[in-house]
Amino acid sequence: MTDNARVLVLNGPNLNTLGKRQPEIYGAETLADVEARCRRRAELLGLQLTFAQSNHEGELVEAIQQARESMAAIVINPAAYTHTSVAIRDALEFAELPTVEVHISNIHRREEFRHHSFVSGVADAVIAGAGTLGYELALEWVADRCGRVAREV
Ligand code: DQA
């Protein structure tokens, strides 16, 4: 693997309220708990993590644009923007990085409006319904993918 491959884990709107928000759907962990477990897993996998959250679509777009030059991969939970944002999809297409879309809940078992994702069409992998473990599974995928690419070059 490329040593210390840099990974951006990006979280969309309302994910800052994890732990308080609909715990029956999203669980009891806070976003800080999720960050901590991601950091532990990233260290085991030899990945260097940047963990961020924004409630603003433009900030998410800018973070993705910047990732193009500075990151090896993106793990993104676009939250509600999953279902509305062509801008985030376009930014991910521009970034041209290995991308994993993560949802804590199984969006396909929920309301109809959550079934469509603008992001899935530009993501390499999609993880939904695995709870916050989904973030760690995404990092496993990134490590495997980065390792494979490194072995191939
Ligand atoms: C979510 C699912 C979205 O539909 C919702 O708007 C979120 C969180 C998830 O992680 O399950 O905010 O992305």
Coordinates of C-alpha atoms and ligand atoms in Angstrom, one line a residue:
M1 CA 0.0 0.0 0.0
T2 CA 1.1 3.6 -0.6
D3 CA 2.2 4.4 3.0
N4 CA -0.2 6.7 4.8
A5 CA -2.7 7.0 1.9
R6 CA -4.8 10.0 2.8
V7 CA -8.5 9.5 3.1
L8 CA -11.2 12.2 3.5
V9 CA -14.2 11.1 5.5
L10 CA -16.9 13.7 4.8
N11 CA -20.3 14.0 6.5
G12 CA -23.3 16.0 5.3
P13 CA -26.0 17.9 7.1
N14 CA -27.4 17.0 10.5
L15 CA -24.8 14.3 11.1
N16 CA -23.4 16.7 13.7
T17 CA -26.5 15.7 15.8
L18 CA -25.8 12.0 15.8
G19 CA -26.5 10.5 19.2
K20 CA -29.5 12.8 19.7
R21 CA -31.2 12.5 16.4
Q22 CA -33.6 9.6 15.9
P23 CA -31.4 7.1 17.9
E24 CA -33.8 4.3 16.9
I25 CA -32.6 4.9 13.3
Y26 CA -29.1 6.3 13.6
G27 CA -28.0 4.8 17.0
A28 CA -26.6 6.3 20.2
E29 CA -23.1 7.1 19.0
T30 CA -22.1 10.7 18.5
L31 CA -20.2 11.9 15.4
A32 CA -17.1 12.2 17.7
D33 CA -17.5 8.5 18.6
V34 CA -17.7 7.7 14.9
E35 CA -14.6 9.8 14.2
A36 CA -12.7 8.0 17.1
R37 CA -13.5 4.5 15.7
C38 CA -12.6 5.7 12.2
R39 CA -9.2 7.0 13.5
R40 CA -8.6 3.7 15.3
R41 CA -9.4 1.7 12.2
A42 CA -7.4 4.0 9.9
E43 CA -4.4 3.6 12.1
L44 CA -4.6 -0.2 11.9
L45 CA -4.9 0.1 8.1
G46 CA -2.1 2.6 7.7
L47 CA -4.4 5.3 6.4
Q48 CA -4.2 9.0 7.2
L49 CA -7.6 10.4 8.0
T50 CA -9.2 13.8 7.5
F51 CA -12.6 13.7 9.2
A52 CA -15.1 16.6 8.5
Q53 CA -18.7 17.5 8.7
S54 CA -20.7 20.4 7.2
N55 CA -24.3 21.4 7.1
H56 CA -23.6 23.5 3.9
E57 CA -23.7 22.1 0.4
G58 CA -21.1 24.6 -0.9
E59 CA -18.6 23.7 1.8
L60 CA -19.0 20.0 1.0
V61 CA -18.5 20.8 -2.7
E62 CA -15.3 22.7 -1.9
A63 CA -13.9 20.0 0.4
I64 CA -14.4 17.5 -2.4
Q65 CA -12.8 19.7 -5.0
Q66 CA -9.8 20.2 -2.7
A67 CA -9.6 16.4 -2.1
R68 CA -8.7 15.9 -5.8
E69 CA -5.2 17.2 -5.2
S70 CA -4.6 16.1 -1.7
M71 CA -6.4 12.8 -1.0
A72 CA -6.2 9.2 -2.2
A73 CA -9.8 8.4 -1.6
I74 CA -13.1 9.8 -0.3
V75 CA -15.6 8.2 2.1
I76 CA -18.8 10.3 2.1
N77 CA -22.1 10.2 3.9
P78 CA -23.9 13.0 2.0
A79 CA -26.9 12.7 4.3
A80 CA -30.0 14.5 3.0
Y81 CA -27.9 15.9 0.0
T82 CA -27.7 12.3 -1.2
H83 CA -31.2 12.7 -2.5
T84 CA -31.0 16.3 -3.8
S85 CA -27.5 17.4 -4.8
V86 CA -26.3 17.3 -8.4
A87 CA -23.5 19.7 -7.2
I88 CA -22.0 17.1 -4.9
R89 CA -22.3 14.4 -7.5
D90 CA -20.5 16.7 -10.0
A91 CA -17.8 17.5 -7.5
L92 CA -17.2 13.8 -6.9
E93 CA -17.0 13.2 -10.6
F94 CA -14.4 16.0 -10.9
A95 CA -12.4 14.7 -8.0
E96 CA -11.8 11.4 -9.9
L97 CA -10.9 9.5 -6.6
P98 CA -12.0 6.1 -5.4
T99 CA -15.2 6.9 -3.5
V100 CA -17.4 5.1 -1.0
E101 CA -20.9 6.3 -0.2
V102 CA -21.9 5.4 3.3
H103 CA -25.4 5.6 4.9
I104 CA -25.9 4.6 8.5
S105 CA -29.4 3.5 7.8
N106 CA -30.7 1.3 5.0
I107 CA -32.1 4.1 2.8
H108 CA -33.9 1.5 0.6
R109 CA -36.0 0.4 3.5
R110 CA -37.1 3.9 4.4
E111 CA -39.3 6.5 2.8
E112 CA -39.5 6.5 -1.0
F113 CA -37.7 9.9 -1.4
R114 CA -34.6 8.3 0.2
H115 CA -34.4 5.5 -2.4
H116 CA -32.8 7.6 -5.0
S117 CA -29.2 8.7 -4.6
F118 CA -27.5 11.2 -6.9
V119 CA -24.2 10.1 -5.5
S120 CA -24.4 6.3 -6.1
G121 CA -23.8 6.7 -9.9
V122 CA -20.4 8.2 -9.3
A123 CA -19.4 6.0 -6.2
D124 CA -17.3 2.9 -6.5
A125 CA -18.9 1.3 -3.5
V126 CA -22.1 1.9 -1.5
I127 CA -22.7 0.8 2.1
A128 CA -26.1 1.3 3.6
G129 CA -27.7 -0.1 6.7
A130 CA -24.6 -1.4 8.5
G131 CA -24.9 1.4 11.1
T132 CA -21.8 3.4 12.0
L133 CA -19.7 0.2 11.3
G134 CA -20.3 1.2 7.6
Y135 CA -17.6 3.9 8.0
E136 CA -15.1 1.3 9.1
L137 CA -16.1 -1.1 6.3
A138 CA -15.6 1.8 3.9
L139 CA -12.0 2.4 5.2
E140 CA -11.3 -1.4 4.8
W141 CA -12.4 -1.0 1.1
V142 CA -10.2 2.0 0.7
A143 CA -7.2 0.2 2.2
D144 CA -7.8 -2.8 0.0
R145 CA -8.2 -0.6 -3.1
C146 CA -5.1 1.5 -2.4
G147 CA -3.1 -1.6 -1.7
R148 CA -4.2 -3.2 -5.0
V149 CA -3.4 -0.1 -7.0
A150 CA 0.0 0.2 -5.3
R151 CA 0.7 -3.5 -6.2
E152 CA -0.4 -2.9 -9.8
V153 CA 1.9 0.0 -10.5
Ligands
DQA1 C1 -28.4 9.1 6.0 C2 -29.7 8.8 5.3 C3 -30.3 10.0 4.6 O1 -31.5 9.7 4.0 C4 -30.6 11.1 5.7 O2 -31.0 12.3 5.2 C5 -29.4 11.3 6.6 C6 -28.5 10.2 7.0 C7 -27.8 7.9 6.7 O3 -26.7 7.9 7.1 O4 -28.5 6.9 6.9 O5 -29.2 12.4 7.1 O6 -27.4 9.5 5.0

